[in-house]
PDB file of C-alpha atoms in Angstrom:
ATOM      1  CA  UNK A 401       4.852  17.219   6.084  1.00  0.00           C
ATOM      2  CA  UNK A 402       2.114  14.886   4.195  1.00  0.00           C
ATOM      3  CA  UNK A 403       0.847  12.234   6.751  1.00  0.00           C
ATOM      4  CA  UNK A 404      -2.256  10.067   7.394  1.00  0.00           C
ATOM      5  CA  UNK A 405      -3.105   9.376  10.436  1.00  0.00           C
ATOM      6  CA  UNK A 406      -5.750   6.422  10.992  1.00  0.00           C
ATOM      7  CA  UNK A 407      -6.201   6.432  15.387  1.00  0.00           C
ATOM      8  CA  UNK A 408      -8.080   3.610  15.672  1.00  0.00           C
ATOM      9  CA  UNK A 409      -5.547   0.101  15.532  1.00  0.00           C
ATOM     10  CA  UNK A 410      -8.732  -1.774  15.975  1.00  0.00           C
ATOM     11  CA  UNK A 411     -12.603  -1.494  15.259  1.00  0.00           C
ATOM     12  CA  UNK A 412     -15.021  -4.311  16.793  1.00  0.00           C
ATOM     13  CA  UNK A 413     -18.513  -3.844  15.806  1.00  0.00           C
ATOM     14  CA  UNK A 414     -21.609  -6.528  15.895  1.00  0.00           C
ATOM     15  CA  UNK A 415     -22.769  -7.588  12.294  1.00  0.00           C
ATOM     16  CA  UNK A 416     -25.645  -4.570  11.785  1.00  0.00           C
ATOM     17  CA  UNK A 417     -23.971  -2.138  13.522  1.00  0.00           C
ATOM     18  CA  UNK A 418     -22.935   0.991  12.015  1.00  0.00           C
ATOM     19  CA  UNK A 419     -19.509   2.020  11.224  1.00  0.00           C
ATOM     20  CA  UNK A 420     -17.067   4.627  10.725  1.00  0.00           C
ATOM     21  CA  UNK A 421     -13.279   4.003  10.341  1.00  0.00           C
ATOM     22  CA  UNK A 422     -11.298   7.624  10.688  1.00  0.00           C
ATOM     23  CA  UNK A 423      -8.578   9.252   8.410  1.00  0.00           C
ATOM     24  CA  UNK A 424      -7.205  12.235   8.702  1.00  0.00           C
ATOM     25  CA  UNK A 425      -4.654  14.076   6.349  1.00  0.00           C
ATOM     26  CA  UNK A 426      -2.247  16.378   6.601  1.00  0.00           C
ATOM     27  CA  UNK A 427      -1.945  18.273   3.406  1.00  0.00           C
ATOM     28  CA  UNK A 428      -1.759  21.761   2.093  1.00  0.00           C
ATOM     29  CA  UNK A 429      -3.130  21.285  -1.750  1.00  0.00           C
ATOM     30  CA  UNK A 430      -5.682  19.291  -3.270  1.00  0.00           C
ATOM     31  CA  UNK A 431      -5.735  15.943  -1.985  1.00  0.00           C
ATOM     32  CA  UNK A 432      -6.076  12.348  -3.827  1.00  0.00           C
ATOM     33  CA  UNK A 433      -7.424  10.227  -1.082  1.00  0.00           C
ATOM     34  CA  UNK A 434      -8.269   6.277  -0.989  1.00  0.00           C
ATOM     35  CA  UNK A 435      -8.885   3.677   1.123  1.00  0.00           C
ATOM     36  CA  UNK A 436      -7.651   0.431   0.415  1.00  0.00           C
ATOM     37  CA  UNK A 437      -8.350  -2.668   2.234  1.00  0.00           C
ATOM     38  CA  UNK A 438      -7.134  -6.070   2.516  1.00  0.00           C
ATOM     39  CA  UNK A 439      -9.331  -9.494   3.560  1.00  0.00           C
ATOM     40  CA  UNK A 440      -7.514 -12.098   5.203  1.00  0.00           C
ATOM     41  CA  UNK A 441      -5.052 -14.516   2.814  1.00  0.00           C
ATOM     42  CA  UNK A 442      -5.495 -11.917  -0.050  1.00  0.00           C
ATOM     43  CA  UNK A 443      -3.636  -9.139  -1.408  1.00  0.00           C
ATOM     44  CA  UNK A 444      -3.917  -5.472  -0.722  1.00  0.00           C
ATOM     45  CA  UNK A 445      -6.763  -4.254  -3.178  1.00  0.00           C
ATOM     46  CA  UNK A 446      -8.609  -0.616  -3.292  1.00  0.00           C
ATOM     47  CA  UNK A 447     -12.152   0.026  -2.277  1.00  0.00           C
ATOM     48  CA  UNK A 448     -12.519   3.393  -3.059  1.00  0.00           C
ATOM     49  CA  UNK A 449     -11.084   6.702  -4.344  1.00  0.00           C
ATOM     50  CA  UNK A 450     -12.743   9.476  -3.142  1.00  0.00           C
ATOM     51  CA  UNK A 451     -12.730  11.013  -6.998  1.00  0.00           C
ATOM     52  CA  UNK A 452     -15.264   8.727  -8.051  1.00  0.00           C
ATOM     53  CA  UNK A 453     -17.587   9.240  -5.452  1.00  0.00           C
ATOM     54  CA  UNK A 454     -18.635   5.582  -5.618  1.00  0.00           C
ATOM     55  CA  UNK A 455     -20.325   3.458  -2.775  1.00  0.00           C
ATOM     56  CA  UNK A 456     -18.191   0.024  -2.876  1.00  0.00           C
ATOM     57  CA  UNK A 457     -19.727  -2.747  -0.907  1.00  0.00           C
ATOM     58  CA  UNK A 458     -22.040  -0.068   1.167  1.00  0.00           C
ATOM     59  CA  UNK A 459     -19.189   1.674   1.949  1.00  0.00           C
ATOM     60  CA  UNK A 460     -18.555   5.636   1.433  1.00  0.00           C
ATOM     61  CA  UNK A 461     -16.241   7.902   2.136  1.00  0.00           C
ATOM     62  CA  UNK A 462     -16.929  11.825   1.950  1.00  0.00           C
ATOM     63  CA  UNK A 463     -13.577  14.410   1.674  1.00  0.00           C
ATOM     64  CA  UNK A 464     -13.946  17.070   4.337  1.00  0.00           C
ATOM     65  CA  UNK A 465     -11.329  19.739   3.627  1.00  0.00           C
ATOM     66  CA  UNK A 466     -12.172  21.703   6.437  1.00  0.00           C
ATOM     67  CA  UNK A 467     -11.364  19.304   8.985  1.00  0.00           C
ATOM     68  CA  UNK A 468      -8.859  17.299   7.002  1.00  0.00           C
ATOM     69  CA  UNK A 469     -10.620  14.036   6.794  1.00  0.00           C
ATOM     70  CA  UNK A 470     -11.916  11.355   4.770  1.00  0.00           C
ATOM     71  CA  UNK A 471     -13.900   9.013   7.197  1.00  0.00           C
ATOM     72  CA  UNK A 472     -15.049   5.673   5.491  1.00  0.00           C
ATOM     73  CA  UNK A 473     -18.582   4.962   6.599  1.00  0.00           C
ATOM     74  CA  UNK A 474     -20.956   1.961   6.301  1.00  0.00           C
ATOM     75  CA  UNK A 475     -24.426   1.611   7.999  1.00  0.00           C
ATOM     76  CA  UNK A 476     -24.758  -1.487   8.554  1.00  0.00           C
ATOM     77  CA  UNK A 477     -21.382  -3.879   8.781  1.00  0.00           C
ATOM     78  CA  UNK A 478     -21.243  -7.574   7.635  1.00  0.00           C
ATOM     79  CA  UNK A 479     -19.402 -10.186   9.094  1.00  0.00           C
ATOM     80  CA  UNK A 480     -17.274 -10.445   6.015  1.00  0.00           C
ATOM     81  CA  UNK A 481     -16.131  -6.298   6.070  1.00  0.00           C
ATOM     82  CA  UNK A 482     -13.905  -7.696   8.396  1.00  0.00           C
ATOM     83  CA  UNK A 483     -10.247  -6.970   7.152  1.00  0.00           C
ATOM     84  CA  UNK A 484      -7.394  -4.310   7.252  1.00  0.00           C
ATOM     85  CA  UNK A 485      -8.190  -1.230   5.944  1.00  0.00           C
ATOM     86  CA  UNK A 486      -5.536   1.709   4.746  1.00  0.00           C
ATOM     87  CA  UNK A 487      -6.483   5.324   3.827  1.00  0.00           C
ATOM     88  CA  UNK A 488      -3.689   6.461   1.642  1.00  0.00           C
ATOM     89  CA  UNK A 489      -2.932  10.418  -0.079  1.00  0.00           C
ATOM     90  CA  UNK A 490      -1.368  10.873  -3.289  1.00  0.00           C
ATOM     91  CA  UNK A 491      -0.096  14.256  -2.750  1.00  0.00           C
ATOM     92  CA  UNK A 492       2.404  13.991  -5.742  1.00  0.00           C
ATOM     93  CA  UNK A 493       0.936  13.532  -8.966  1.00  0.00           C
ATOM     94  CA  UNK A 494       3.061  10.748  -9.292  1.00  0.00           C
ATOM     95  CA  UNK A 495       0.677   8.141  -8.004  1.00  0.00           C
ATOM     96  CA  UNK A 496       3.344   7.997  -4.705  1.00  0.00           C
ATOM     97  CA  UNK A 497       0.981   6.644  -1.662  1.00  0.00           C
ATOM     98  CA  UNK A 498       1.398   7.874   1.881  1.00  0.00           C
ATOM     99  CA  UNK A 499      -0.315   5.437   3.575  1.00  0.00           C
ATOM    100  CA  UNK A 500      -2.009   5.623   7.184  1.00  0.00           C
ATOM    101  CA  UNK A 501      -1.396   3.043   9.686  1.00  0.00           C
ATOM    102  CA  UNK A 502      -4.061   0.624   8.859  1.00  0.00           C
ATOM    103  CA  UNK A 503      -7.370  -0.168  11.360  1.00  0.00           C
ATOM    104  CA  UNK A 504      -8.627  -3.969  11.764  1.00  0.00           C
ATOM    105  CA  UNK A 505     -12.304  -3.832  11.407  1.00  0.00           C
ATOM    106  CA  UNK A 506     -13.401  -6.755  13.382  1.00  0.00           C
ATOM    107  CA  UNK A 507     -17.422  -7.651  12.472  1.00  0.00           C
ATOM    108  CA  UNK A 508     -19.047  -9.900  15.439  1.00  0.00           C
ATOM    109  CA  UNK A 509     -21.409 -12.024  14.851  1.00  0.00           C
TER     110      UNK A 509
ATOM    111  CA  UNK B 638      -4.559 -11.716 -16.158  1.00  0.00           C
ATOM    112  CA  UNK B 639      -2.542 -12.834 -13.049  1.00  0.00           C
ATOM    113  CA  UNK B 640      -2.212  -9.577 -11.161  1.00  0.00           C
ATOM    114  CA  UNK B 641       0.857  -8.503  -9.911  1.00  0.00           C
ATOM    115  CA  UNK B 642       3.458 -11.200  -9.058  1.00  0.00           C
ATOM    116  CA  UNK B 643       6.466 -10.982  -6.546  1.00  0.00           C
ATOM    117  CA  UNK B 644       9.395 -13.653  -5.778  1.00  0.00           C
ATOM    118  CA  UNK B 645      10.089 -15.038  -3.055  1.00  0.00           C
ATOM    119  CA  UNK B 646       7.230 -14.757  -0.996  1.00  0.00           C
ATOM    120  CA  UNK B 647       9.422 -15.095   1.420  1.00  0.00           C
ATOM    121  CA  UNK B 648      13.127 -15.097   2.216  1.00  0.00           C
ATOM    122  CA  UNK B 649      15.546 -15.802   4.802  1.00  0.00           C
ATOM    123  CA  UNK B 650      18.951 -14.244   4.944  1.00  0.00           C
ATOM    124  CA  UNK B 651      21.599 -13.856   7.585  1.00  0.00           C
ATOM    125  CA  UNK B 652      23.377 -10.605   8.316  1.00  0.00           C
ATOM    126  CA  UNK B 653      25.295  -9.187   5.573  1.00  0.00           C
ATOM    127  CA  UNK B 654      23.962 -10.994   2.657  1.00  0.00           C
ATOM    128  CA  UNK B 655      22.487  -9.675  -0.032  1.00  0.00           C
ATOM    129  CA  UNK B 656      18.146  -9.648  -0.691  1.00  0.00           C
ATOM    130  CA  UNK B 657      16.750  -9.698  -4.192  1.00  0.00           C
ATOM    131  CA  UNK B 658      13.305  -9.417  -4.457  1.00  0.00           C
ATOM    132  CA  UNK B 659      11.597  -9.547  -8.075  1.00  0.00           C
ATOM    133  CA  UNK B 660       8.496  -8.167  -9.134  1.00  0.00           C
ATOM    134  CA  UNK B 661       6.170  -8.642 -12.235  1.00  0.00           C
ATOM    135  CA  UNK B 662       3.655  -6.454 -13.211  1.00  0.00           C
ATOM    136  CA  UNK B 663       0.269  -6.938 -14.730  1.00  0.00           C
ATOM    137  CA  UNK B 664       0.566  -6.686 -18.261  1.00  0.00           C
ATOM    138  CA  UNK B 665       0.330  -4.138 -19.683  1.00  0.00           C
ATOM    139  CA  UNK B 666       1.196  -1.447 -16.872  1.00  0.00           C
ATOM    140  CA  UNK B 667       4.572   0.244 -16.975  1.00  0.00           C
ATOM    141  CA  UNK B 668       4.588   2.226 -13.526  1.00  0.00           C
ATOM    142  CA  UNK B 669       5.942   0.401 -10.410  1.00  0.00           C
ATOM    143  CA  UNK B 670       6.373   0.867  -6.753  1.00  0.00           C
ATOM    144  CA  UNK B 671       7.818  -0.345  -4.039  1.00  0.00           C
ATOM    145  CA  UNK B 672       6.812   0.061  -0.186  1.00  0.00           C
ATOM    146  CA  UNK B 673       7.702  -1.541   2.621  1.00  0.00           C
ATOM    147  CA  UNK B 674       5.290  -2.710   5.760  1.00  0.00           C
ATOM    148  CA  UNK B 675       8.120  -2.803   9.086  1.00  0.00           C
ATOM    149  CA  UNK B 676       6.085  -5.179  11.501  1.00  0.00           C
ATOM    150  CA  UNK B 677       3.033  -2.873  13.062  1.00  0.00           C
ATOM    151  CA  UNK B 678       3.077   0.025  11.012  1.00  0.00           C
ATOM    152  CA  UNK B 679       1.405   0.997   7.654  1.00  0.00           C
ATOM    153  CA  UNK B 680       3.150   0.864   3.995  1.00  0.00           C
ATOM    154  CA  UNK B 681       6.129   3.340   3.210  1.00  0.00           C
ATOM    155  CA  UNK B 682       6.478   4.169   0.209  1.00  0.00           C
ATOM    156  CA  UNK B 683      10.746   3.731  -1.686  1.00  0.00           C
ATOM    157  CA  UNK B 684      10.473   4.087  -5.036  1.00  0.00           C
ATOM    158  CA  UNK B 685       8.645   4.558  -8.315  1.00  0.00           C
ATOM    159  CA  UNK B 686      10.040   3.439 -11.732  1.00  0.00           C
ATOM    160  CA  UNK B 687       9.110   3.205 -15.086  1.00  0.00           C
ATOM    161  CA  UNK B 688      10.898   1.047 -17.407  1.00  0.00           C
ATOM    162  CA  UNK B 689      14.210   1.693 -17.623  1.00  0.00           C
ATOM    163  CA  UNK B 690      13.769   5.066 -15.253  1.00  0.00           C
ATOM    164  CA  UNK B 691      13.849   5.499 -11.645  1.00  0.00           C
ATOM    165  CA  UNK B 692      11.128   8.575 -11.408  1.00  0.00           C
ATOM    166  CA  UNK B 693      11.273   9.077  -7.549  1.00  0.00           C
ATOM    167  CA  UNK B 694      13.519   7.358  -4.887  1.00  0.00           C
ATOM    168  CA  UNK B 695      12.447   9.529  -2.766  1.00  0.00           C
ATOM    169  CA  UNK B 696      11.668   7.031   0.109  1.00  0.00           C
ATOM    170  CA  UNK B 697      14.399   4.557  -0.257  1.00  0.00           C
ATOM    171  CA  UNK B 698      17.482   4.384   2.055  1.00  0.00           C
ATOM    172  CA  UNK B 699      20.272   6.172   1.110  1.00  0.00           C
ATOM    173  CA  UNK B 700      22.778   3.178   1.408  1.00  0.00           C
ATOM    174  CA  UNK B 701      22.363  -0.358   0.784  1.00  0.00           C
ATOM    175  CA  UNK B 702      18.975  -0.555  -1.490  1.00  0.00           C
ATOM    176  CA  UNK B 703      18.721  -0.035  -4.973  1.00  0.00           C
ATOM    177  CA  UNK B 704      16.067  -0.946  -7.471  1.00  0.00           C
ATOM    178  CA  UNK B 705      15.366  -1.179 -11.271  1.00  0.00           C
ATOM    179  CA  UNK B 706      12.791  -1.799 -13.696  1.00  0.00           C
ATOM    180  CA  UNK B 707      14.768  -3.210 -17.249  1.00  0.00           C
ATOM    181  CA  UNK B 708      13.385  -3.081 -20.509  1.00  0.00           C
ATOM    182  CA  UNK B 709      13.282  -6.951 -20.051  1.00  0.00           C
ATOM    183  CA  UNK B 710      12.024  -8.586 -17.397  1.00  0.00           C
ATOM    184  CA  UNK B 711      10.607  -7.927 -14.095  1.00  0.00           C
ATOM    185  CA  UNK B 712      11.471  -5.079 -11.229  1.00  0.00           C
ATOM    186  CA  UNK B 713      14.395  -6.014  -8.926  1.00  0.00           C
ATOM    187  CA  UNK B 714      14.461  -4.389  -5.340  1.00  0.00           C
ATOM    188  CA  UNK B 715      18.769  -4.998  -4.120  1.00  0.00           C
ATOM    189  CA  UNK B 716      19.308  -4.808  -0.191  1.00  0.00           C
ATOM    190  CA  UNK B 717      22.884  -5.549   0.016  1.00  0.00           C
ATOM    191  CA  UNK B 718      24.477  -6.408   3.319  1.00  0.00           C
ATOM    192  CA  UNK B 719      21.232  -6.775   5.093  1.00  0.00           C
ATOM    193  CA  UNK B 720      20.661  -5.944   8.858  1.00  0.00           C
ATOM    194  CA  UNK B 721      17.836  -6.947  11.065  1.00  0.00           C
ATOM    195  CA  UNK B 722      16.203  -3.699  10.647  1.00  0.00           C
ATOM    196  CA  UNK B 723      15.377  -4.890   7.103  1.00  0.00           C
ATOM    197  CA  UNK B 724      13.230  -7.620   8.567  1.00  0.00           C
ATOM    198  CA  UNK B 725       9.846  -6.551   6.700  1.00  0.00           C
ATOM    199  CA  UNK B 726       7.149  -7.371   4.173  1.00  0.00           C
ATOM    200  CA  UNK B 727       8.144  -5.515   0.641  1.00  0.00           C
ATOM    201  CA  UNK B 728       4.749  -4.700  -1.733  1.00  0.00           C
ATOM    202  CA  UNK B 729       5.255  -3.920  -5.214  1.00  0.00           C
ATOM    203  CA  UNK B 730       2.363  -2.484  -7.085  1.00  0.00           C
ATOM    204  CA  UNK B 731       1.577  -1.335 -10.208  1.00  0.00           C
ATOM    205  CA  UNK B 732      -0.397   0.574 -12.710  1.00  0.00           C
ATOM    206  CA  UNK B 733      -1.148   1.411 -16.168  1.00  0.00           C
ATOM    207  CA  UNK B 734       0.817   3.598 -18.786  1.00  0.00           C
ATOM    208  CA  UNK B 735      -0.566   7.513 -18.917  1.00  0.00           C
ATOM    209  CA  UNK B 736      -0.874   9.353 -15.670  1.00  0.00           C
ATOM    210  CA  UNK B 737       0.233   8.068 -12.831  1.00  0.00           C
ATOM    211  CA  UNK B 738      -1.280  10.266 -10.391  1.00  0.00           C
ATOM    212  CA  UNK B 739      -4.792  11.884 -10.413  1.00  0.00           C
ATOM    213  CA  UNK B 740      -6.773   8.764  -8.745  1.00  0.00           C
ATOM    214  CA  UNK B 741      -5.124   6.097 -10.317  1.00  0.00           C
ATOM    215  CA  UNK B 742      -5.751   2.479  -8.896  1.00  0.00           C
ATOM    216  CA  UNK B 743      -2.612   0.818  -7.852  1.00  0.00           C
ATOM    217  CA  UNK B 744      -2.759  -2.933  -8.114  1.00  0.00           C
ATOM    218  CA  UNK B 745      -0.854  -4.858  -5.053  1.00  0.00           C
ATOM    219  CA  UNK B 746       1.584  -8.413  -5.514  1.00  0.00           C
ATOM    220  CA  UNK B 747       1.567 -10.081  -2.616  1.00  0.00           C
ATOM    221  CA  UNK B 748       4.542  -8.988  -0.801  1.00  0.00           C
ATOM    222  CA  UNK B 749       7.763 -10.734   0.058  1.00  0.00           C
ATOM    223  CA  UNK B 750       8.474 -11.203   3.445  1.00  0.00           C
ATOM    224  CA  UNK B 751      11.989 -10.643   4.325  1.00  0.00           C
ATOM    225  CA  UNK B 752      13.351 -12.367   7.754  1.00  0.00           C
ATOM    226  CA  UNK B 753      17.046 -11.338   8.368  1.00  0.00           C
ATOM    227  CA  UNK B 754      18.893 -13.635  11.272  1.00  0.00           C
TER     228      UNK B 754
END
């Protein structure tokens, strides 16, 4: 079965710190991964897709097939990356997101 | 461009009634989807239309939900006879017209949160 699994419920880092937020897939073709993330009193928005290969805010996020994963990385956190944030697969084609359990990146001052 | 709306933001009903939550999406786009957020857990996705065309309902419950996408007007999600159990926030998002899949950005409303007494 498709599934994302995102371990971590909650993240606290100080502001400077480095981070890494963990996603793994489960998925037997060739995944469409994201990671969406939502700020506090706004809506759900995406940060990046790992097709694009893009660094959003200082943020990356690298596609390891062989251990299923799609980690989103930044070196050095700011007190406002704190939010929600969702990896989600597109397995179908379809643009149908399975999404993983969300992790609360917390940023301390 | 306003983004994605959805009606009510949110809504109270008792046991039994029914829950109609509307959804309008950015113009231009003609793919839509629901998911649903139960309390503590991540989105689920229940159902991707186009207009006039339910394309996959895969994750919608068999009984009591039901959904459209007219050639008028904005996306209706239908809970009829609600329980408790529906108690949840309900995202709609959309996207543009061509492919749906292959890395497409999906742009999120702002959910309707349903409270069922």
């Amino acid at each position: 079965a498709q599934r994302v699994t995102q371990p971590e419920k909650l993240l606290s880092v100080f502001k400077g710190a480095p981070v890494e937020l963990k996603c793994n897939y489960s998925y037997s073709g060739s995944p469409e991964l994201f990671w969406y993330v939502q700020y506090s009193r706004q809506r759900l928005q995406l940060l990046l897709r790992h097709i694009s290969r893009e660094s959003i805010k200082g943020f990356t996020a690298d596609l390891n097939k062989g251990e299923t994963s799609f980690h989103l990385k930044k070196p050095f956190a700011q007190e406002e990356d704190s939010a929600m944030y969702y990896c989600a697969l597109d397995s179908s084609n379809t643009g149908k997101l399975i999404f993983g359990q969300g992790t609360t990146l917390q940023v301390k001052p | 461009n306003a983004g994605v709306m959805q009606n009510p933001r949110h809504l109270v009903r008792r046991r039994g009634q029914e829950a109609r939550l509307r959804c309008s999406p950015m113009k231009g786009h003609s793919h839509v989807y629901w998911y649903r957020q139960l309390p503590e857990e991540g989105l689920k996705f229940m159902v991707y239309l186009q207009k006039e065309n339910i394309i996959d309902e895969s994750g919608m419950p068999k009984e009591r939900f039901s959904a459209e996408f007219p050639k008028e007007g904005p996306s209706i999600l239908r809970i009829q006879q609600v329980v408790r159990g529906d108690s949840a926030a309900y995202f709609c998002a959309s996207s543009p017209p061509g492919l749906a899949g292959g890395g497409v950005e999906q742009f999120f409303g702002p959910g309707t949160r349903l409270t069922v007494l």
